[in-house]
XYZ file of C-alpha atoms in Angstrom:
683
model
C 65.280 -47.893 -123.462
C 67.595 -47.383 -120.485
C 70.673 -46.727 -122.695
C 68.706 -44.179 -124.747
C 67.677 -42.453 -121.518
C 71.324 -42.322 -120.460
C 72.393 -40.932 -123.827
C 69.669 -38.275 -123.702
C 70.756 -37.338 -120.169
C 74.329 -36.898 -121.427
C 73.115 -34.563 -124.183
C 71.137 -32.472 -121.689
C 74.136 -32.430 -119.337
C 76.340 -31.144 -122.154
C 73.869 -28.358 -122.973
C 73.700 -27.356 -119.312
C 77.511 -27.462 -119.111
C 77.684 -24.998 -122.013
C 75.204 -22.725 -120.227
C 77.143 -23.111 -116.966
C 80.389 -22.274 -118.739
C 79.197 -19.136 -120.516
C 76.322 -17.177 -118.963
C 77.646 -16.957 -115.353
C 81.092 -15.816 -116.542
C 79.572 -13.218 -118.874
C 77.177 -12.154 -116.128
C 80.042 -11.696 -113.660
C 82.014 -9.678 -116.216
C 79.083 -7.405 -117.101
C 77.438 -7.282 -113.693
C 74.190 -9.030 -114.692
C 72.746 -10.470 -111.437
C 70.257 -12.802 -113.136
C 73.003 -14.493 -115.149
C 75.217 -14.752 -112.078
C 72.342 -16.356 -110.181
C 72.086 -19.077 -112.837
C 75.418 -20.603 -111.807
C 74.267 -22.680 -108.849
C 70.976 -24.136 -110.180
C 72.466 -24.911 -113.598
C 75.431 -26.642 -111.938
C 73.114 -28.762 -109.831
C 70.954 -29.638 -112.832
C 74.086 -30.561 -114.763
C 75.048 -32.971 -111.981
C 71.583 -34.541 -111.889
C 71.655 -35.427 -115.585
C 75.203 -36.803 -115.456
C 74.232 -38.886 -112.413
C 71.252 -40.229 -114.373
C 73.555 -41.154 -117.263
C 75.983 -42.911 -114.932
C 73.111 -44.746 -113.251
C 71.806 -45.912 -116.628
C 75.210 -47.301 -117.602
C 75.592 -49.040 -114.230
C 72.096 -50.510 -114.638
C 73.022 -51.836 -118.079
C 76.125 -53.528 -116.684
C 74.425 -55.033 -113.649
C 71.571 -56.392 -115.779
C 73.796 -57.776 -118.571
C 72.391 -55.630 -121.380
C 74.644 -56.955 -124.142
C 72.891 -54.801 -126.732
C 75.162 -52.010 -125.425
C 78.585 -52.311 -127.061
C 80.365 -51.123 -123.923
C 78.674 -53.789 -121.790
C 79.239 -56.568 -124.308
C 82.934 -55.662 -124.548
C 83.626 -55.426 -120.821
C 81.277 -57.723 -118.927
C 79.921 -61.245 -118.811
C 76.908 -62.915 -117.249
C 79.202 -65.062 -115.077
C 80.856 -61.981 -113.607
C 79.891 -61.420 -109.933
C 77.479 -58.540 -109.534
C 79.888 -56.282 -107.631
C 82.419 -56.625 -110.447
C 79.674 -55.947 -112.991
C 79.020 -52.683 -111.190
C 82.748 -51.872 -111.052
C 82.982 -52.695 -114.777
C 80.975 -49.505 -115.305
C 84.275 -47.635 -115.064
C 86.493 -50.504 -116.222
C 86.384 -49.434 -119.870
C 87.607 -46.357 -121.703
C 84.095 -44.959 -122.128
C 82.982 -45.794 -118.610
C 86.076 -44.332 -116.998
C 85.504 -41.042 -118.806
C 81.884 -41.028 -117.673
C 83.159 -41.559 -114.126
C 85.518 -38.604 -114.680
C 82.722 -36.204 -115.681
C 80.507 -37.551 -112.881
C 83.237 -36.752 -110.357
C 83.735 -33.321 -111.936
C 80.014 -32.594 -111.685
C 80.095 -33.753 -108.059
C 82.951 -31.388 -107.215
C 81.076 -28.565 -108.966
C 77.951 -29.193 -106.892
C 80.059 -29.271 -103.732
C 81.493 -25.856 -104.625
C 78.008 -24.496 -105.285
C 76.716 -25.772 -101.929
C 79.675 -25.114 -99.624
C 80.762 -21.741 -101.011
C 77.696 -19.714 -100.116
C 79.866 -17.465 -97.937
C 81.824 -16.332 -101.001
C 80.922 -13.426 -103.282
C 78.388 -14.502 -105.887
C 80.417 -13.188 -108.807
C 83.461 -15.224 -107.731
C 81.386 -18.398 -107.366
C 79.853 -17.745 -110.790
C 83.301 -17.532 -112.369
C 84.525 -20.671 -110.596
C 81.467 -22.698 -111.596
C 81.708 -21.280 -115.109
C 85.274 -22.516 -115.504
C 84.267 -25.945 -114.182
C 81.374 -25.959 -116.657
C 83.722 -25.309 -119.576
C 86.008 -28.124 -118.449
C 83.029 -30.471 -118.183
C 81.668 -29.417 -121.580
C 84.935 -30.420 -123.243
C 84.837 -33.893 -121.751
C 81.146 -34.354 -122.508
C 81.754 -33.446 -126.152
C 84.541 -36.008 -126.179
C 82.229 -38.622 -124.680
C 79.328 -37.999 -127.029
C 81.272 -37.787 -130.286
C 84.205 -40.178 -129.854
C 83.554 -42.409 -126.824
C 79.826 -42.756 -126.285
C 79.268 -45.379 -123.558
C 75.721 -46.033 -124.807
C 76.471 -47.061 -128.397
C 74.252 -49.980 -129.387
C 75.444 -53.349 -130.688
C 72.981 -54.726 -133.222
C 72.240 -57.536 -133.242
C 72.820 -57.846 -129.512
C 75.510 -60.239 -128.345
C 74.402 -63.446 -126.676
C 77.262 -63.218 -124.192
C 79.827 -60.588 -123.228
C 83.604 -60.693 -123.631
C 84.249 -60.369 -119.880
C 86.063 -57.778 -117.803
C 89.853 -57.874 -117.874
C 90.760 -60.425 -115.152
C 93.378 -58.014 -113.793
C 90.512 -55.713 -112.882
C 88.386 -58.390 -111.213
C 89.571 -57.492 -107.758
C 88.043 -55.633 -104.786
C 90.675 -52.942 -105.225
C 89.118 -52.169 -108.587
C 85.934 -51.079 -106.841
C 87.671 -48.308 -104.857
C 90.962 -47.436 -106.593
C 89.655 -45.610 -109.715
C 86.997 -43.536 -107.890
C 89.519 -42.398 -105.267
C 92.095 -41.603 -107.940
C 89.597 -39.672 -110.032
C 88.328 -37.753 -107.018
C 91.878 -36.514 -106.574
C 92.554 -35.979 -110.262
C 89.369 -34.036 -110.846
C 89.550 -32.267 -107.492
C 92.489 -30.206 -108.710
C 90.089 -28.693 -111.236
C 88.603 -26.696 -108.347
C 91.946 -25.083 -107.488
C 92.417 -24.462 -111.209
C 88.961 -22.885 -111.454
C 89.612 -20.600 -108.468
C 92.913 -19.495 -110.006
C 91.317 -18.766 -113.394
C 88.396 -17.000 -111.697
C 90.838 -14.803 -109.775
C 92.679 -14.016 -113.017
C 89.398 -13.154 -114.747
C 88.499 -10.915 -111.825
C 91.946 -9.337 -111.892
C 92.237 -9.641 -108.118
C 94.944 -12.095 -107.084
C 95.031 -11.306 -103.377
C 95.003 -13.632 -100.406
C 91.266 -14.253 -100.711
C 91.377 -16.632 -103.653
C 94.098 -18.682 -101.973
C 92.047 -18.785 -98.775
C 89.021 -20.062 -100.684
C 90.932 -22.499 -102.864
C 93.086 -24.141 -100.208
C 90.475 -26.394 -98.520
C 89.408 -27.864 -101.850
C 93.017 -28.505 -102.815
C 93.746 -30.327 -99.558
C 90.686 -32.565 -99.911
C 91.612 -33.389 -103.522
C 95.148 -34.197 -102.369
C 93.761 -36.574 -99.711
C 91.747 -38.477 -102.302
C 94.685 -38.652 -104.703
C 96.932 -39.945 -101.911
C 94.417 -42.680 -101.071
C 93.970 -43.498 -104.753
C 97.697 -43.866 -105.414
C 98.093 -45.907 -102.234
C 95.253 -48.210 -103.281
C 96.735 -48.692 -106.733
C 100.127 -49.525 -105.256
C 98.609 -52.071 -102.869
C 96.545 -53.585 -105.701
C 99.659 -54.008 -107.864
C 101.528 -55.558 -104.927
C 99.141 -58.413 -104.259
C 97.437 -58.763 -107.651
C 100.264 -58.833 -110.191
C 102.231 -61.568 -108.430
C 105.613 -59.836 -108.707
C 105.863 -58.584 -105.160
C 106.502 -55.021 -106.322
C 104.632 -51.969 -105.088
C 105.768 -49.355 -107.638
C 107.038 -49.959 -111.168
C 107.377 -46.418 -112.571
C 104.739 -47.441 -115.086
C 103.814 -44.418 -117.275
C 100.272 -44.430 -115.925
C 101.516 -44.638 -112.347
C 103.654 -41.620 -113.187
C 100.612 -39.877 -114.651
C 98.960 -39.894 -111.217
C 102.180 -39.247 -109.288
C 103.035 -36.010 -111.114
C 99.821 -34.184 -110.099
C 100.389 -35.435 -106.539
C 103.858 -33.871 -106.426
C 102.656 -30.565 -107.845
C 99.535 -30.679 -105.659
C 101.749 -31.076 -102.589
C 103.687 -28.000 -103.654
C 100.417 -26.159 -104.317
C 99.063 -26.817 -100.805
C 102.140 -25.266 -99.209
C 102.266 -22.389 -101.687
C 98.598 -21.568 -101.059
C 99.382 -21.390 -97.343
C 102.091 -18.791 -97.941
C 99.921 -16.765 -100.328
C 97.036 -16.851 -97.876
C 99.007 -15.932 -94.762
C 101.872 -13.789 -96.001
C 100.716 -12.513 -99.394
C 103.773 -14.026 -101.100
C 104.195 -16.497 -103.985
C 101.159 -15.091 -105.817
C 102.335 -15.774 -109.366
C 103.949 -19.038 -108.352
C 100.763 -20.292 -106.700
C 98.644 -19.538 -109.754
C 101.105 -21.360 -111.997
C 101.091 -24.363 -109.654
C 97.279 -24.488 -109.743
C 97.342 -24.435 -113.546
C 100.140 -27.017 -113.656
C 98.485 -29.455 -111.235
C 95.289 -29.632 -113.278
C 97.168 -29.616 -116.582
C 99.097 -32.681 -115.435
C 95.795 -34.340 -114.553
C 94.636 -33.689 -118.114
C 97.969 -34.924 -119.455
C 97.498 -38.148 -117.522
C 94.095 -38.485 -119.147
C 95.681 -38.030 -122.569
C 98.345 -40.644 -121.845
C 95.827 -43.213 -120.630
C 93.016 -42.601 -123.113
C 94.967 -41.886 -126.305
C 96.360 -45.363 -126.855
C 99.991 -44.172 -126.901
C 100.749 -46.323 -123.858
C 100.650 -50.061 -123.380
C 99.491 -50.631 -119.816
C 96.811 -52.372 -117.812
C 95.476 -48.869 -117.196
C 95.377 -47.803 -120.869
C 92.053 -48.415 -122.626
C 91.766 -46.476 -125.873
C 93.341 -47.493 -129.162
C 91.644 -45.024 -131.524
C 94.110 -42.259 -132.539
C 91.228 -39.829 -133.088
C 90.500 -39.940 -129.380
C 94.093 -39.080 -128.554
C 94.085 -36.152 -130.985
C 90.865 -34.791 -129.452
C 92.285 -34.916 -125.918
C 95.615 -33.457 -127.051
C 93.850 -30.520 -128.714
C 91.690 -30.066 -125.618
C 94.748 -30.162 -123.348
C 96.503 -27.607 -125.552
C 93.483 -25.303 -125.421
C 93.176 -25.495 -121.637
C 96.874 -24.955 -120.966
C 97.332 -22.374 -123.721
C 94.317 -20.269 -122.730
C 95.226 -20.468 -119.034
C 98.806 -19.323 -119.577
C 97.673 -16.597 -121.975
C 95.234 -15.295 -119.371
C 97.966 -15.415 -116.750
C 100.346 -13.438 -118.969
C 97.610 -10.884 -119.648
C 96.916 -10.399 -115.943
C 100.537 -10.697 -114.771
C 100.856 -6.970 -114.174
C 98.056 -7.156 -111.595
C 99.606 -10.012 -109.647
C 102.363 -8.050 -107.922
C 105.466 -9.277 -106.179
C 103.874 -10.124 -102.832
C 105.477 -9.879 -99.409
C 109.209 -9.669 -98.824
C 111.182 -12.174 -96.789
C 114.775 -12.894 -95.877
C 116.870 -15.705 -97.291
C 116.613 -17.533 -93.942
C 112.873 -17.804 -93.253
C 109.966 -20.205 -93.427
C 109.022 -18.741 -96.792
C 112.428 -19.688 -98.189
C 112.202 -23.283 -96.978
C 108.726 -23.621 -98.484
C 109.805 -22.046 -101.769
C 112.864 -24.306 -101.990
C 110.696 -27.321 -101.266
C 108.230 -26.187 -103.932
C 110.992 -25.883 -106.512
C 112.368 -29.320 -105.669
C 108.914 -30.905 -105.939
C 108.292 -29.216 -109.281
C 111.689 -30.261 -110.652
C 111.025 -33.808 -109.433
C 107.690 -33.796 -111.259
C 109.506 -32.500 -114.341
C 112.037 -35.330 -114.161
C 109.215 -37.872 -113.976
C 107.499 -36.148 -116.906
C 110.694 -36.294 -118.968
C 111.202 -39.989 -118.269
C 107.573 -40.689 -119.155
C 107.339 -38.688 -122.387
C 110.842 -39.085 -123.822
C 110.300 -42.648 -125.136
C 107.015 -41.528 -126.708
C 108.724 -38.583 -128.400
C 111.535 -40.754 -129.768
C 108.976 -43.218 -131.105
C 106.850 -40.448 -132.642
C 109.905 -39.057 -134.472
C 110.655 -42.556 -135.792
C 114.058 -42.566 -134.115
C 113.631 -46.023 -132.664
C 112.174 -47.438 -129.488
C 113.708 -46.957 -126.070
C 112.574 -47.802 -122.570
C 113.091 -45.572 -119.546
C 112.804 -47.676 -116.423
C 113.438 -47.582 -112.676
C 117.221 -46.947 -112.942
C 116.592 -43.512 -114.492
C 113.845 -42.519 -112.074
C 115.750 -43.691 -109.015
C 118.946 -41.954 -110.151
C 117.191 -38.631 -110.795
C 114.241 -38.587 -108.403
C 115.916 -39.689 -105.172
C 118.648 -36.975 -105.168
C 115.947 -34.337 -105.644
C 113.853 -35.661 -102.788
C 116.691 -35.878 -100.251
C 117.059 -32.083 -99.742
C 113.271 -31.693 -99.877
C 112.910 -34.147 -96.988
C 115.621 -32.318 -95.057
C 113.656 -29.073 -95.447
C 110.534 -30.764 -94.043
C 112.305 -30.797 -90.690
C 113.272 -27.121 -90.836
C 110.138 -25.540 -92.300
C 107.675 -25.857 -89.399
C 110.115 -24.430 -86.841
C 111.542 -21.562 -88.913
C 109.991 -18.148 -88.365
C 108.024 -16.312 -90.997
C 109.761 -13.483 -92.868
C 113.091 -13.710 -91.022
C 114.710 -16.510 -89.046
C 118.078 -16.845 -87.359
C 120.326 -19.565 -88.744
C 122.299 -19.958 -85.473
C 119.054 -20.177 -83.510
C 117.757 -22.859 -85.889
C 121.011 -24.787 -85.519
C 120.715 -24.707 -81.727
C 117.073 -25.817 -81.829
C 117.704 -28.666 -84.251
C 121.070 -29.933 -83.020
C 119.619 -32.740 -80.907
C 117.259 -33.769 -83.698
C 120.242 -34.220 -85.993
C 122.277 -36.107 -83.396
C 119.420 -38.474 -82.538
C 118.628 -39.162 -86.198
C 122.307 -39.729 -86.993
C 122.736 -42.239 -84.160
C 119.483 -44.062 -84.956
C 120.340 -44.273 -88.656
C 123.748 -45.698 -87.795
C 122.420 -48.373 -85.438
C 119.272 -49.546 -87.269
C 121.062 -51.270 -90.206
C 123.071 -53.389 -87.761
C 119.809 -54.478 -86.124
C 118.597 -55.546 -89.572
C 121.698 -57.713 -89.930
C 123.871 -55.778 -92.381
C 125.041 -52.186 -92.613
C 124.389 -50.591 -95.995
C 125.253 -46.950 -96.725
C 122.112 -46.148 -98.754
C 119.912 -47.751 -96.107
C 121.596 -45.670 -93.430
C 121.132 -42.513 -95.517
C 117.436 -43.186 -96.081
C 116.905 -43.856 -92.383
C 118.802 -40.666 -91.531
C 116.281 -38.641 -93.541
C 113.315 -40.462 -91.986
C 114.545 -40.148 -88.405
C 115.427 -36.494 -89.047
C 111.790 -35.786 -89.923
C 110.532 -37.702 -86.871
C 112.979 -36.006 -84.490
C 112.178 -32.578 -85.933
C 108.476 -33.168 -85.244
C 109.239 -33.713 -81.557
C 111.455 -30.614 -81.504
C 108.771 -28.516 -83.191
C 106.017 -29.640 -80.810
C 108.287 -29.201 -77.781
C 109.269 -25.704 -78.888
C 105.633 -24.739 -79.468
C 104.535 -26.063 -76.080
C 107.317 -24.183 -74.283
C 106.019 -20.994 -75.846
C 102.377 -21.977 -75.639
C 101.266 -19.979 -72.630
C 100.044 -21.154 -69.256
C 98.732 -24.509 -68.111
C 100.065 -28.007 -67.747
C 101.421 -30.196 -70.500
C 98.110 -31.790 -71.426
C 96.326 -28.448 -71.292
C 98.780 -26.948 -73.752
C 98.570 -30.032 -75.968
C 94.787 -29.754 -76.027
C 94.992 -26.089 -77.011
C 96.823 -26.839 -80.247
C 94.580 -26.812 -83.324
C 93.919 -29.934 -85.326
C 95.563 -28.327 -88.313
C 98.862 -28.194 -86.450
C 98.683 -31.882 -85.603
C 97.542 -32.598 -89.150
C 100.692 -31.017 -90.540
C 102.918 -33.134 -88.306
C 100.857 -36.277 -88.948
C 101.372 -35.859 -92.700
C 105.096 -35.272 -92.201
C 105.252 -38.338 -89.940
C 103.596 -40.283 -92.750
C 106.397 -39.253 -95.097
C 108.971 -40.488 -92.570
C 107.179 -43.821 -92.095
C 106.917 -44.183 -95.875
C 110.669 -43.581 -96.251
C 111.432 -46.195 -93.584
C 109.275 -48.739 -95.410
C 110.801 -48.035 -98.823
C 114.357 -47.995 -97.477
C 114.143 -51.237 -95.520
C 112.198 -53.278 -98.064
C 114.523 -52.210 -100.883
C 117.582 -52.838 -98.749
C 116.719 -56.158 -97.132
C 114.014 -57.969 -99.103
C 114.926 -61.484 -100.222
C 113.330 -63.766 -102.788
C 113.738 -67.188 -104.324
C 112.288 -68.562 -107.536
C 112.521 -72.346 -107.161
C 111.188 -75.639 -108.458
C 109.164 -77.310 -105.716
C 107.775 -80.826 -105.631
C 105.176 -82.056 -103.162
C 106.781 -82.091 -99.710
C 109.862 -80.061 -100.678
C 110.961 -77.020 -98.687
C 112.817 -73.775 -99.218
C 114.252 -71.492 -96.528
C 114.192 -67.714 -96.655
C 115.634 -65.782 -93.732
C 114.361 -67.604 -90.625
C 111.267 -68.994 -92.397
C 110.862 -72.413 -94.035
C 108.234 -72.799 -96.770
C 106.890 -76.315 -97.373
C 104.994 -77.014 -100.599
C 102.214 -79.577 -100.120
C 100.938 -79.660 -103.693
C 97.864 -78.102 -105.242
C 94.149 -78.739 -105.344
C 91.525 -77.704 -107.874
C 89.061 -74.987 -106.880
C 86.222 -73.388 -108.799
C 85.276 -69.726 -108.524
C 82.221 -67.915 -109.863
C 83.840 -67.410 -113.279
C 87.193 -69.180 -113.112
C 88.923 -72.469 -112.386
C 92.118 -72.511 -110.349
C 94.948 -74.624 -109.061
C 95.357 -73.624 -105.428
C 98.746 -74.175 -103.846
C 99.087 -75.421 -100.272
C 102.138 -73.867 -98.623
C 102.916 -74.147 -94.910
C 105.338 -71.704 -93.304
C 107.464 -72.643 -90.281
C 109.732 -70.622 -88.031
C 112.097 -72.544 -85.766
C 109.994 -75.662 -86.344
C 106.733 -73.975 -85.370
C 104.010 -73.440 -87.953
C 103.252 -69.735 -88.300
C 101.072 -69.584 -91.406
C 99.425 -71.498 -94.228
C 99.312 -69.766 -97.597
C 97.152 -70.652 -100.592
C 98.348 -68.954 -103.781
C 96.340 -69.631 -106.930
C 96.880 -69.937 -110.652
C 93.506 -69.061 -112.174
C 92.076 -69.510 -115.655
C 89.025 -67.374 -116.410
C 86.339 -69.270 -118.310
C 85.122 -66.455 -120.572
C 88.491 -65.188 -121.793
C 90.724 -68.185 -121.094
C 93.230 -65.749 -119.606
C 95.529 -67.142 -116.879
C 96.105 -65.087 -113.744
C 98.405 -65.410 -110.765
C 96.860 -64.713 -107.368
C 99.547 -64.337 -104.721
C 99.068 -65.293 -101.081
C 100.431 -62.918 -98.456
C 100.929 -63.389 -94.727
C 100.967 -59.783 -93.599
C 102.650 -58.386 -90.512
C 103.731 -55.033 -89.168
C 107.419 -55.887 -89.480
C 107.382 -58.228 -92.490
C 105.314 -59.852 -95.222
C 105.673 -63.443 -96.407
C 104.642 -63.556 -100.054
C 104.127 -66.680 -102.193
C 103.104 -66.893 -105.854
C 102.744 -69.877 -108.182
C 104.662 -69.803 -111.431
C 104.281 -72.479 -114.106
C 103.324 -76.136 -113.526
C 105.961 -78.799 -114.184
C 105.892 -82.578 -114.442
C 104.913 -84.891 -111.563
C 102.941 -82.233 -109.675
C 105.912 -79.885 -109.320
C 105.587 -76.111 -109.706
C 107.788 -73.081 -110.068
C 107.165 -71.176 -106.835
C 108.239 -67.638 -105.985
C 108.697 -66.831 -102.299
C 109.521 -63.424 -100.843
C 110.420 -62.049 -97.444
C 109.641 -58.319 -97.388
C 110.584 -56.461 -94.198
C 108.571 -53.362 -93.293
C 106.781 -53.278 -96.656
C 103.458 -52.407 -94.996
C 105.024 -49.242 -93.624
C 104.803 -47.894 -97.172
C 101.003 -47.918 -97.070
C 100.920 -47.027 -93.377
C 102.857 -43.881 -94.260
C 100.366 -43.040 -97.000
C 97.474 -43.499 -94.561
C 99.159 -41.158 -92.083
C 99.572 -38.562 -94.830
C 95.883 -38.806 -95.691
C 94.973 -38.691 -91.984
C 97.055 -35.543 -91.620
C 95.091 -33.920 -94.406
C 91.822 -35.047 -92.830
C 92.833 -33.594 -89.453
C 93.572 -30.291 -91.120
C 90.259 -30.408 -92.965
C 88.353 -31.034 -89.729
C 89.993 -28.243 -87.744
C 87.151 -26.984 -85.534
C 88.454 -23.421 -85.408
C 87.210 -22.687 -88.863
C 83.546 -21.759 -88.887
C 81.590 -19.819 -91.444
C 80.255 -17.154 -89.108
C 80.140 -13.885 -91.015
C 77.248 -12.223 -92.753
C 76.900 -11.821 -96.485
C 77.761 -8.145 -96.465
C 80.864 -8.567 -94.333
C 81.844 -11.592 -96.425
C 81.834 -9.577 -99.600
C 83.849 -6.869 -97.920
C 86.329 -9.322 -96.420
C 86.742 -11.099 -99.722
C 88.849 -8.323 -101.166
C 90.683 -7.458 -97.966
C 94.029 -8.644 -96.696
C 94.487 -11.675 -94.513
C 93.332 -11.076 -90.991
C 96.333 -10.536 -88.723
C 95.074 -13.290 -86.473
C 95.726 -15.867 -89.216
C 99.419 -15.095 -89.555
C 100.635 -17.917 -87.367
C 98.255 -20.667 -88.455
C 100.412 -23.754 -89.124
C 101.175 -24.813 -92.664
C 99.140 -27.999 -92.324
C 95.879 -26.250 -91.432
C 93.010 -25.160 -93.649
C 91.082 -21.913 -93.815
C 87.621 -21.649 -95.309
C 86.482 -18.179 -94.317
C 87.775 -14.653 -94.187
C 87.877 -14.290 -90.436
C 88.933 -17.235 -88.287
C 86.572 -17.798 -85.394
C 86.882 -20.095 -82.438
C 84.182 -22.423 -81.171
C 83.038 -19.724 -78.757
C 82.857 -17.081 -81.486
C 85.933 -15.091 -80.528
C 88.990 -14.512 -82.639
C 91.775 -17.077 -82.271
């Protein structure tokens, strides 16, 4: 009965999505207030029914209802309850249901938190989101129904893929999907502005907060997936340029460009066409990632579907979304305008150059991801595009982009002086050059690529200090701490995110340059030395988990004769599937990780053991956390209050950016037409 209830809720949700995607848009076009007013309640009803459907599927998993094909294929009665719940989105069908649930959640958030916007604009935005949701619900109901029955019911389930039986599985997909789907809001605002024929600063001002929040979630999701791969797969790697990793990375790159482009459109009235195209591209890449994962064209732990019909449906849907969006853009292009003018040396130029580099980088990743698929589809053979291609193409594109991160925040809008910039930044360059030259010697060996990577990282860090110092010197009266306290959170958020990029670069550079590993045969009592650490293998013991049996290694780690850690890597065999899994053991530290994984058992109690010493590897995820924190600081900027009446809101919606907003830092967010301080006065 519960699965039938969930299926019925999906049908009702699809019908409401069709209403949400048609009547409000028609009402906004024809000026029918009653149809416009339908947008919010229909959106909220749509969310309620999708939430009911998701709850029914989760209930079926938690209660081992093996009469549901999806449950029988992806769960088992021995599976711990928290993994049974996570298995709800561990299948192709469940992950798509999670997708539409997230999309409905974003739509409700727009309906609730956009009451200060003109009703016709909100109706168009929610209408576009309804059309997007309707497409996915049709896909779910007709090709990937999560509630299909299995008759007669199975006595026992097949089990969840052991790779996915990990705490990271509980959080990684929801965070990733929140980011993926969140870009649909920026897309919807762009399409709504095109439908309205009014691509001024207002739509960018309204869209930007949603884009930043989506970017935060996507950053956390990618970070979580990288960390999961690091400790779960037993290879010691944190990024493999897997096609599905690339599918999430491409929207992140374009989303990063979109955030900065929205800031310029909002504040200076420039980049209008470019910003719209970025909004369309970011969401289109999210849909492309869905096609790659769900179509069965990829072989990956992330890829679920194997039915070609599903891939064709998503490909047609992707073509419709992209084709209609670009057609609408071309139709309205004459209304977009050229935007504000600026000199070749200006903040606008640095942001535009950075945007172009990010977009080209995303294009290079897209080419490396799709080219093997195209060659295979044309029956021209099978090729593999791996890390050598991506590192050879991607890194040279990112180097100038990182250099521009240091210049952008300190350059003036519209027109800057190159000599003045050189004077301001000279000490930042000198300090970063000296630090990058010395650091490799501290690590024990000078390597040119390590020094170059550190130069870029220290350049960003030094430029942050220069930017803050310059702002404080021109920040009015008061002491140092008074002037620091006067700076908005958005300003600190921008620099926190940039600091995160620098920390990330340091982690990547040092772990790639100085990590060491050994893959050795170890008998009971034997040792192996890596750097200044000695690993002693003391054999294995048998352990039993809730749904697996394992051989647990006993490895003691010594430094200068003193025991510093005891690691217990495992080689598991899951009872339901019989699938073996390697569970690495990691001794984490701020400056290094010690990583041990069991390979294959040998005679006389010996094992193949892999040991790694990874310097600064945790700085990779620390950098990602700082980036997300920077976005959160910008999102929580207390200057931005919704404090204007409905009439003035509608008037302000079509007006230019308030002059007071012209110098708001690139890392901040704006959610209303007039920026008000805590006391109610203009900033």
